[in-house]
Amino acid sequence: MDYHIPVNRGLINTLAILLALIFTLSTQVALSDEDAHPHEIIAYINIYNSAGKTDYGFYRFNTETFERNLINIPGGHGLLSVRVCADGSFALGRKFNHKDFTNELLLMDFTNAKTIQLTRTPNGDERNGKFPSGTFNEYGFSPDGRFAVATFPNGVEIESGNGNPPMVLRDMSSDNATVVFIDLRKWVETPDETSITCIAGCDFPSFSPSGRRFFVPVHSTESSGMKIMVYEISSDNDDDETSPFFGYELPFCEIHQASFASDNLLYILNGDDLILYDLVGSRINRLDSFINLPMRGMGLIPEHLPVNDDFSEGPVSFGLKRFAVVSFVLDNLKTKITLENSTGLNADEINLRSENLIVAYGDIESTSLRWINVPDLPDEAYSERPLYHQLYFPDGFEDIAILASNTMGYQAFRIIDFTSDFVSKPIKGFFMGISDDGKGIMYFQCGDDNCCRYKGTNLSWETIIVQGKKVGVKSNRLYYLDMETGESRVLVGEPSHASEAFFIR
């Protein structure tokens, strides 16, 4: 895979001096244990061996040796849409019951090698003719790994500790959207309702970088947008009768997106205004309006893309202090778009091919937008319509973003580098994650050569039949791309189906 990094000679000279200094001190200073550990990956993979048996579950990969080890955890098989916490100690997953068509939420404790069912769907007898039971939507973890979090659009009942799942789904007639937090520190010691806190909320919470704050949207009767509640999280909470959260409502009622720029600053897209709101000083700073910028970050979103699934997701992409949108330029819009041109090109010099993509971006230090001209994709990308584009910042990054482009038959992503206004060549496949030092990327491809069409749900594998005989499977291969060497390596050589993968921080 070809990923070109522009040469910065000043940076190279600085690095040379630093390397010489390190060499001089190498006999005096030893690397810490933390520095010596390579990045690890936890992935949920089905592996099909030659005997026709499927080995599936969580696997741990060493990104230096590429050694693969199965995480042996009872009950952690046959899951859909798993999420792994940042330090790799817990995972959440959904298990579908084909007998009665219900979903249940499971928590996997890797340290103690056990699986706990968190939800229970009441059967027909328990409902006594009432509406069918609701379900849960999004689930995941707080950035610091303290809380496991799940959203319930119809609400949930919390039962006392009796060995049964602690959360019972309400019936679908309930309009009581609830977000549930499980304090994992308490749960390990006492797995019961004293570890669980419920708040009202319509979407998965968006956390501040430190995890000390979060917000959730709540319904607004005044407009089509939302209100949001911001919560402060206590550092510790030993009192089972007291909520670990303190919440307050912000003075906006037409919010379509929001995201943290820092622990104290919040982006808010309220109506057509992009606002930077200071939570400490209650101050408002209006940034550029996108009213004349036709956004392209909408349409088909493949379900496994590593977005946050919270209220920060939408046409505007946020990466802490930086924000961006993917847009396009047409003749009749040239005079309307007022962007500071960061590439030195005039608007008339833009290639007016059918896509004509640009990435417009700004930051909290300025009220003006800049933009990057995005080169065309290969001709094969335009052979099928519609072609959807999604722009998002990987967690913890603000100087690079991922621009994913896909149809049902073409999938690729490009890396946008805002420090050099550089757009990488397309990498075929689906981006899955980037290591926190920016040196490694995970992605997977549909089929051995990315020629298989995207199926839309879980990218499920298919049996290959030739003249009535099974000769193999169409697989989804998980790859690791070394950003320094440009070398791409498949992590599982056997036919396999990779659904989710996570870098362990």
Coordinates of C-alpha atoms in Angstrom, one line a residue:
M1 CA 0.0 0.0 0.0
D2 CA 1.4 3.4 -1.0
Y3 CA 1.0 6.1 1.7
H4 CA 3.3 9.0 1.1
I5 CA 4.3 11.3 3.9
P6 CA 5.7 14.7 2.8
V7 CA 9.3 15.3 3.8
N8 CA 9.9 17.9 6.5
R9 CA 13.7 18.6 6.5
G10 CA 13.6 20.7 9.7
L11 CA 11.9 17.8 11.4
I12 CA 14.5 15.3 10.1
N13 CA 17.4 17.5 11.4
T14 CA 15.7 17.7 14.8
L15 CA 15.1 13.9 14.8
A16 CA 18.8 13.4 14.0
I17 CA 19.9 15.5 17.0
L18 CA 17.5 13.6 19.2
L19 CA 18.7 10.3 18.0
A20 CA 22.3 11.3 18.7
L21 CA 21.3 12.4 22.2
I22 CA 19.4 9.1 22.8
F23 CA 22.5 7.1 21.7
T24 CA 24.7 9.1 24.1
L25 CA 22.4 8.4 27.0
S26 CA 21.5 4.8 26.1
T27 CA 24.1 3.4 28.5
Q28 CA 22.6 5.4 31.3
V29 CA 18.8 5.3 30.7
A30 CA 16.8 2.1 30.2
L31 CA 13.5 1.9 28.5
S32 CA 10.5 1.6 30.9
D33 CA 8.4 -1.5 30.8
E34 CA 5.6 0.6 29.3
D35 CA 7.8 1.9 26.5
A36 CA 9.0 -1.7 25.7
H37 CA 5.5 -3.1 25.1
P38 CA 4.4 -3.0 21.5
H39 CA 0.9 -2.0 20.5
E40 CA -1.7 -4.8 20.7
I41 CA -4.9 -5.5 18.9
I42 CA -8.0 -7.3 20.0
A43 CA -10.2 -8.4 17.2
Y44 CA -13.4 -10.5 16.9
I45 CA -12.8 -13.0 14.1
N46 CA -14.3 -16.2 12.7
I47 CA -11.5 -18.4 11.3
Y48 CA -12.4 -21.3 8.9
N49 CA -9.9 -24.1 8.9
S50 CA -9.4 -26.9 6.4
A51 CA -11.5 -29.4 8.3
G52 CA -14.6 -27.2 7.9
K53 CA -14.6 -26.2 11.6
T54 CA -15.0 -22.6 12.6
D55 CA -12.9 -21.1 15.4
Y56 CA -14.4 -17.9 16.4
G57 CA -14.0 -15.4 19.2
F58 CA -11.7 -12.7 20.5
Y59 CA -8.0 -12.8 19.4
R60 CA -5.1 -10.8 20.7
F61 CA -2.4 -9.8 18.2
N62 CA 1.1 -8.5 18.8
T63 CA 1.9 -5.9 16.2
E64 CA 5.7 -6.5 16.4
T65 CA 5.7 -10.3 16.1
F66 CA 2.2 -10.7 14.7
E67 CA 1.6 -13.6 17.0
R68 CA -2.1 -14.5 17.4
N69 CA -3.6 -15.8 20.6
L70 CA -7.2 -16.8 21.3
I71 CA -8.7 -15.1 24.4
N72 CA -10.4 -18.1 26.0
I73 CA -13.6 -16.7 27.6
P74 CA -16.7 -18.9 28.1
G75 CA -19.8 -17.5 26.4
G76 CA -17.9 -15.1 24.2
H77 CA -18.9 -16.8 21.0
G78 CA -21.4 -16.0 18.3
L79 CA -21.6 -12.3 19.1
L80 CA -22.5 -9.4 16.9
S81 CA -21.1 -5.9 17.0
V82 CA -18.6 -6.2 19.8
R83 CA -17.0 -3.2 21.6
V84 CA -13.8 -3.4 23.6
C85 CA -12.7 -0.9 26.3
A86 CA -9.5 1.0 25.8
D87 CA -7.3 -1.1 28.0
G88 CA -8.7 -4.4 26.7
S89 CA -10.0 -5.7 30.0
F90 CA -13.7 -5.8 29.1
A91 CA -15.9 -6.1 26.0
L92 CA -19.6 -5.8 25.2
G93 CA -21.4 -7.8 22.6
R94 CA -24.9 -8.5 21.3
K95 CA -26.2 -12.1 21.1
F96 CA -29.1 -12.8 18.8
N97 CA -31.5 -15.6 19.9
H98 CA -32.8 -17.2 16.7
K99 CA -35.5 -19.1 18.5
D100 CA -37.5 -16.1 19.8
F101 CA -35.9 -13.3 17.7
T102 CA -34.5 -11.4 20.7
N103 CA -31.2 -9.6 21.4
E104 CA -29.4 -9.7 24.7
L105 CA -26.4 -7.6 25.8
L106 CA -23.4 -9.5 27.2
L107 CA -20.4 -8.2 29.2
M108 CA -17.1 -10.1 28.8
D109 CA -14.6 -9.8 31.7
F110 CA -11.3 -10.8 30.2
T111 CA -9.4 -10.6 33.4
N112 CA -11.6 -13.1 35.3
A113 CA -12.5 -15.1 32.1
K114 CA -16.3 -14.9 32.5
T115 CA -19.3 -13.6 30.6
I116 CA -22.3 -11.9 32.2
Q117 CA -25.7 -11.4 30.5
L118 CA -26.8 -7.9 31.3
T119 CA -30.3 -7.7 29.8
R120 CA -33.4 -9.9 29.8
T121 CA -36.3 -9.7 27.4
P122 CA -39.7 -10.6 29.0
N123 CA -41.6 -13.3 27.3
G124 CA -45.2 -13.1 26.1
D125 CA -46.6 -14.5 29.4
E126 CA -44.8 -11.9 31.4
R127 CA -46.1 -9.1 29.2
N128 CA -49.7 -10.2 29.6
G129 CA -50.8 -9.0 26.2
K130 CA -48.9 -5.7 26.4
F131 CA -46.7 -4.4 23.6
P132 CA -43.6 -6.4 22.6
S133 CA -40.5 -5.6 24.6
G134 CA -38.2 -2.9 23.5
T135 CA -34.5 -3.3 23.0
F136 CA -31.1 -1.6 23.4
N137 CA -29.4 0.5 20.8
E138 CA -25.8 1.6 21.2
Y139 CA -23.3 0.4 23.7
G140 CA -19.6 0.9 24.6
F141 CA -17.3 2.3 27.3
S142 CA -16.2 5.6 28.7
P143 CA -12.7 6.7 27.5
D144 CA -11.1 5.8 30.9
G145 CA -12.8 2.4 31.0
R146 CA -14.6 3.2 34.2
F147 CA -18.1 2.7 32.8
A148 CA -19.8 0.3 30.5
V149 CA -22.7 2.3 28.8
A150 CA -25.8 1.2 26.9
T151 CA -28.8 3.1 25.5
F152 CA -32.5 1.9 25.8
P153 CA -35.0 3.8 23.6
N154 CA -38.0 2.4 25.5
G155 CA -36.4 2.5 28.9
V156 CA -35.3 -0.3 31.2
E157 CA -36.0 -1.7 34.7
I158 CA -33.2 -2.4 37.1
E159 CA -33.7 -5.5 39.3
S160 CA -32.0 -6.3 42.6
G161 CA -29.1 -8.7 42.7
N162 CA -30.6 -12.2 42.5
G163 CA -28.3 -13.9 40.0
N164 CA -30.5 -12.9 37.1
P165 CA -29.6 -10.2 34.4
P166 CA -30.0 -6.9 36.2
M167 CA -31.7 -5.0 33.3
V168 CA -35.2 -5.9 32.1
L169 CA -36.4 -4.3 28.9
R170 CA -39.6 -2.3 29.0
D171 CA -42.4 -2.8 26.5
M172 CA -42.3 -0.7 23.2
S173 CA -45.2 1.5 24.3
S174 CA -42.8 3.3 26.8
D175 CA -41.3 6.5 25.6
N176 CA -38.7 6.8 28.3
A177 CA -35.3 6.8 26.6
T178 CA -32.7 5.8 29.1
V179 CA -28.9 5.7 29.2
V180 CA -27.4 3.1 31.7
F181 CA -23.9 3.3 33.2
I182 CA -22.3 0.4 34.9
D183 CA -19.4 1.3 37.2
L184 CA -17.0 -1.5 36.4
R185 CA -14.9 -0.9 39.5
K186 CA -17.9 -1.6 41.7
W187 CA -19.3 -4.3 39.4
V188 CA -16.2 -6.5 39.8
E189 CA -16.6 -6.5 43.6
T190 CA -20.5 -6.5 43.8
P191 CA -22.2 -7.3 40.5
D192 CA -25.7 -5.9 41.3
E193 CA -27.9 -2.9 40.9
T194 CA -25.7 -0.7 43.3
S195 CA -23.2 -0.5 40.4
I196 CA -25.8 0.8 37.9
T197 CA -26.9 4.4 37.3
C198 CA -29.7 5.5 34.9
I199 CA -30.2 8.9 33.3
A200 CA -32.6 10.2 30.7
G201 CA -31.0 10.5 27.3
C202 CA -31.8 9.9 23.6
D203 CA -28.4 8.9 22.3
F204 CA -25.0 7.4 23.4
P205 CA -23.1 9.9 25.6
S206 CA -20.3 11.9 24.2
F207 CA -17.4 12.1 26.6
S208 CA -14.7 14.8 27.2
P209 CA -11.1 13.8 26.5
S210 CA -10.4 13.0 30.1
G211 CA -13.7 11.3 30.7
R212 CA -14.5 13.7 33.6
R213 CA -17.6 15.1 31.7
F214 CA -20.1 13.8 29.2
F215 CA -23.3 15.0 27.6
V216 CA -26.5 13.3 26.3
P217 CA -29.2 14.8 24.1
V218 CA -32.8 15.0 25.4
H219 CA -35.9 15.7 23.4
S220 CA -36.8 19.4 22.8
T221 CA -40.5 20.3 22.3
E222 CA -39.6 23.7 21.0
S223 CA -38.0 22.6 17.7
S224 CA -36.9 19.7 15.5
G225 CA -33.5 19.7 17.2
M226 CA -32.5 18.5 20.7
K227 CA -31.5 19.9 24.0
I228 CA -28.4 18.5 25.8
M229 CA -27.7 17.8 29.4
V230 CA -24.0 18.0 30.5
Y231 CA -22.9 15.9 33.4
E232 CA -19.9 16.1 35.7
I233 CA -18.5 12.8 37.0
S234 CA -17.3 12.4 40.6
S235 CA -13.8 11.1 41.0
D236 CA -15.1 8.4 43.3
N237 CA -18.5 7.4 44.7
D238 CA -18.7 5.0 47.5
D239 CA -22.2 6.0 48.5
D240 CA -24.6 3.6 46.8
E241 CA -27.5 6.0 47.4
T242 CA -25.9 9.0 45.6
S243 CA -25.6 9.4 41.8
P244 CA -22.0 9.7 40.6
F245 CA -23.2 12.4 38.2
F246 CA -24.2 16.0 38.5
G247 CA -26.1 17.4 35.5
Y248 CA -27.3 20.7 34.1
E249 CA -29.1 21.7 30.9
L250 CA -27.5 24.0 28.3
P251 CA -29.5 27.0 27.0
F252 CA -30.0 25.8 23.4
C253 CA -33.0 24.0 22.0
E254 CA -32.2 23.4 18.3
I255 CA -29.1 21.3 18.6
H256 CA -28.3 18.9 15.7
Q257 CA -24.7 17.9 16.8
A258 CA -22.4 18.6 19.6
S259 CA -18.9 17.4 20.6
F260 CA -16.1 18.3 23.1
A261 CA -13.2 20.4 21.9
S262 CA -11.6 20.0 25.3
D263 CA -12.7 19.3 28.8
N264 CA -14.2 22.8 29.1
L265 CA -15.1 23.7 25.5
L266 CA -18.0 22.3 23.6
Y267 CA -18.9 22.5 19.9
I268 CA -22.6 22.9 19.3
L269 CA -24.3 23.0 15.9
N270 CA -27.4 24.9 16.9
G271 CA -29.7 25.5 13.9
D272 CA -27.2 26.9 11.2
D273 CA -24.8 28.2 13.8
L274 CA -21.6 26.4 14.8
I275 CA -21.0 27.6 18.4
L276 CA -18.0 27.1 20.7
Y277 CA -19.4 27.1 24.2
D278 CA -17.3 27.6 27.3
L279 CA -18.8 25.4 30.0
V280 CA -16.9 27.1 32.8
G281 CA -17.5 30.7 31.8
S282 CA -20.9 30.1 30.0
R283 CA -19.5 32.1 27.1
I284 CA -20.6 31.7 23.4
N285 CA -18.3 32.2 20.4
R286 CA -19.9 31.7 17.0
L287 CA -17.7 30.1 14.3
D288 CA -18.3 29.9 10.5
S289 CA -21.7 29.0 9.3
F290 CA -22.1 26.1 6.9
I291 CA -25.2 27.5 5.3
N292 CA -23.6 27.9 1.9
L293 CA -21.5 24.7 2.0
P294 CA -23.3 21.7 0.6
M295 CA -22.3 18.8 2.8
R296 CA -21.6 15.3 1.5
G297 CA -21.2 13.5 4.8
M298 CA -24.6 11.8 4.6
G299 CA -26.1 8.7 3.2
L300 CA -25.1 5.0 3.6
I301 CA -22.9 4.5 6.6
P302 CA -21.5 1.0 6.9
E303 CA -22.4 -0.2 10.3
H304 CA -18.9 -1.3 11.4
L305 CA -17.1 1.9 10.7
P306 CA -15.3 3.0 13.9
V307 CA -17.3 6.1 14.6
N308 CA -18.4 6.9 18.1
D309 CA -22.1 6.3 17.6
D310 CA -23.0 9.3 19.7
F311 CA -24.5 12.8 19.2
S312 CA -21.1 14.1 17.8
E313 CA -21.6 12.0 14.7
G314 CA -23.1 13.8 11.7
P315 CA -22.3 16.0 8.7
V316 CA -19.7 17.9 10.7
S317 CA -16.7 15.9 11.9
F318 CA -15.0 16.9 15.1
G319 CA -11.5 16.1 16.2
L320 CA -11.1 18.0 19.5
K321 CA -9.7 21.4 18.5
R322 CA -10.3 20.9 14.8
F323 CA -13.5 20.4 12.8
A324 CA -14.2 19.6 9.2
V325 CA -16.8 18.8 6.6
V326 CA -16.7 17.0 3.2
S327 CA -18.3 19.0 0.5
F328 CA -18.3 19.6 -3.3
V329 CA -18.0 22.6 -5.6
L330 CA -20.3 23.4 -8.5
D331 CA -20.3 26.3 -11.0
N332 CA -23.3 28.0 -9.4
L333 CA -21.7 27.7 -5.9
K334 CA -18.3 29.2 -6.6
T335 CA -19.4 32.7 -5.8
K336 CA -21.2 31.6 -2.6
I337 CA -18.5 29.6 -0.9
T338 CA -16.1 32.0 0.9
L339 CA -13.3 29.8 2.1
E340 CA -9.7 30.8 2.7
N341 CA -7.8 28.8 0.1
S342 CA -5.1 26.8 1.8
T343 CA -3.8 25.2 -1.3
G344 CA -3.1 28.4 -3.3
L345 CA -5.6 27.5 -6.0
N346 CA -8.3 29.8 -7.2
A347 CA -11.9 28.6 -7.3
D348 CA -11.8 28.6 -11.1
E349 CA -9.0 26.1 -11.1
I350 CA -10.9 23.4 -9.3
N351 CA -11.5 20.3 -11.4
L352 CA -15.2 20.1 -12.0
R353 CA -15.5 16.4 -12.4
S354 CA -18.8 14.9 -11.1
E355 CA -17.5 14.6 -7.5
N356 CA -15.3 17.7 -7.1
L357 CA -14.8 17.0 -3.5
I358 CA -13.2 19.4 -1.0
V359 CA -12.6 19.0 2.8
A360 CA -13.4 22.3 4.5
Y361 CA -11.9 22.6 8.0
G362 CA -11.3 25.1 10.8
D363 CA -10.3 25.1 14.5
I364 CA -11.0 26.9 17.7
E365 CA -8.3 29.4 17.2
S366 CA -9.9 31.1 14.1
T367 CA -13.3 31.9 12.8
S368 CA -12.3 31.3 9.1
L369 CA -12.5 28.1 7.2
R370 CA -9.7 26.6 5.0
W371 CA -10.1 23.8 2.5
I372 CA -8.2 20.9 0.8
N373 CA -9.0 19.8 -2.8
V374 CA -9.6 16.1 -2.8
P375 CA -8.3 14.3 -5.9
D376 CA -10.6 12.0 -7.9
L377 CA -10.8 8.3 -7.1
P378 CA -9.9 5.7 -9.8
D379 CA -12.5 5.3 -12.6
E380 CA -13.8 2.0 -11.1
A381 CA -15.2 4.0 -8.1
Y382 CA -17.6 5.9 -10.4
S383 CA -18.9 2.9 -12.2
E384 CA -21.7 2.4 -9.7
R385 CA -24.0 5.0 -8.0
P386 CA -24.5 6.3 -5.5
L387 CA -21.0 6.9 -4.2
Y388 CA -21.1 7.9 -0.5
H389 CA -18.4 9.7 1.4
Q390 CA -17.9 9.8 5.2
L391 CA -15.3 12.0 7.0
Y392 CA -14.4 11.3 10.6
F393 CA -11.5 11.8 13.0
P394 CA -10.1 8.7 14.7
D395 CA -10.3 8.9 18.5
G396 CA -7.7 11.1 20.0
F397 CA -6.6 12.6 16.6
E398 CA -7.1 16.1 15.2
D399 CA -4.3 16.5 12.6
I400 CA -5.5 13.6 10.5
A401 CA -9.0 12.4 9.4
I402 CA -10.3 9.5 7.5
L403 CA -12.3 10.0 4.3
A404 CA -14.2 6.8 3.5
S405 CA -15.8 6.4 0.1
N406 CA -18.0 3.4 -0.8
T407 CA -20.6 1.9 -3.1
M408 CA -22.0 -1.6 -2.8
G409 CA -19.1 -2.7 -5.1
Y410 CA -16.3 -0.3 -4.2
Q411 CA -14.8 0.5 -0.8
A412 CA -11.8 2.6 0.0
F413 CA -10.5 5.2 2.4
R414 CA -8.0 8.0 2.2
I415 CA -6.0 9.8 5.0
I416 CA -6.4 13.6 5.2
D417 CA -3.3 15.3 6.8
F418 CA -4.3 18.8 7.9
T419 CA -0.8 19.8 8.8
S420 CA 0.4 19.5 5.2
D421 CA -2.9 19.7 3.3
F422 CA -2.1 16.2 2.0
V423 CA -4.5 13.5 0.8
S424 CA -3.2 9.9 0.6
K425 CA -3.8 7.5 -2.3
P426 CA -7.0 5.4 -1.8
I427 CA -6.5 2.2 0.3
K428 CA -9.0 -0.4 -0.7
G429 CA -11.1 -1.7 2.2
F430 CA -12.7 -0.4 5.4
F431 CA -10.7 1.6 7.9
M432 CA -10.9 0.1 11.4
G433 CA -8.5 2.0 13.6
I434 CA -5.2 3.7 14.2
S435 CA -2.6 3.2 17.0
D436 CA -2.3 6.1 19.4
D437 CA 1.2 6.9 18.1
G438 CA -0.1 7.1 14.5
K439 CA 2.3 4.4 13.2
G440 CA -0.1 1.6 12.5
I441 CA -3.5 1.3 10.8
M442 CA -6.0 -1.6 10.8
Y443 CA -8.4 -2.1 7.9
F444 CA -10.2 -5.0 6.3
Q445 CA -11.2 -6.0 2.8
C446 CA -14.3 -7.8 1.5
G447 CA -12.8 -10.9 0.0
D448 CA -9.2 -11.8 -0.5
D449 CA -8.7 -8.9 -3.0
N450 CA -11.6 -6.6 -2.0
C451 CA -13.6 -7.7 -5.0
C452 CA -16.6 -9.0 -3.1
R453 CA -19.6 -6.7 -2.9
Y454 CA -20.4 -5.2 0.5
K455 CA -23.5 -7.0 1.9
G456 CA -24.6 -4.4 4.3
T457 CA -25.1 -6.4 7.5
N458 CA -22.2 -7.8 9.5
L459 CA -20.2 -8.4 6.2
S460 CA -21.2 -12.1 6.6
W461 CA -19.1 -14.7 4.7
E462 CA -20.5 -16.7 1.9
T463 CA -19.8 -20.3 0.9
I464 CA -18.1 -20.6 -2.5
I465 CA -19.8 -23.4 -4.6
V466 CA -18.2 -24.7 -7.8
Q467 CA -20.1 -27.4 -9.7
G468 CA -22.2 -28.1 -6.6
K469 CA -19.2 -28.6 -4.3
K470 CA -18.0 -26.3 -1.5
V471 CA -14.5 -25.1 -2.4
G472 CA -14.0 -22.4 0.2
V473 CA -15.5 -19.2 1.7
K474 CA -15.6 -15.6 0.7
S475 CA -13.8 -13.9 3.6
N476 CA -13.2 -10.5 5.1
R477 CA -9.4 -10.2 5.7
L478 CA -8.0 -8.0 8.5
Y479 CA -4.8 -6.1 7.6
Y480 CA -2.2 -4.1 9.5
L481 CA -0.6 -1.2 7.6
D482 CA 2.8 0.1 8.9
M483 CA 2.7 3.8 8.3
E484 CA 6.5 4.2 8.4
T485 CA 7.4 1.5 5.8
G486 CA 4.1 1.5 3.9
E487 CA 4.0 -2.3 4.2
S488 CA 0.6 -3.9 4.6
R489 CA 0.3 -7.4 6.2
V490 CA -2.7 -9.6 6.6
L491 CA -3.2 -10.6 10.2
V492 CA -5.1 -13.9 9.6
G493 CA -3.8 -15.9 6.6
E494 CA -6.6 -18.5 6.7
P495 CA -10.0 -17.8 5.3
S496 CA -11.7 -15.6 8.0
H497 CA -14.4 -13.1 8.7
A498 CA -13.3 -10.0 10.7
S499 CA -16.1 -7.8 12.1
E500 CA -14.5 -5.5 14.6
A501 CA -10.9 -4.8 15.8
F502 CA -9.5 -2.4 18.4
F503 CA -6.1 -1.1 19.3
I504 CA -5.4 -1.5 23.0
R505 CA -4.2 1.8 24.5

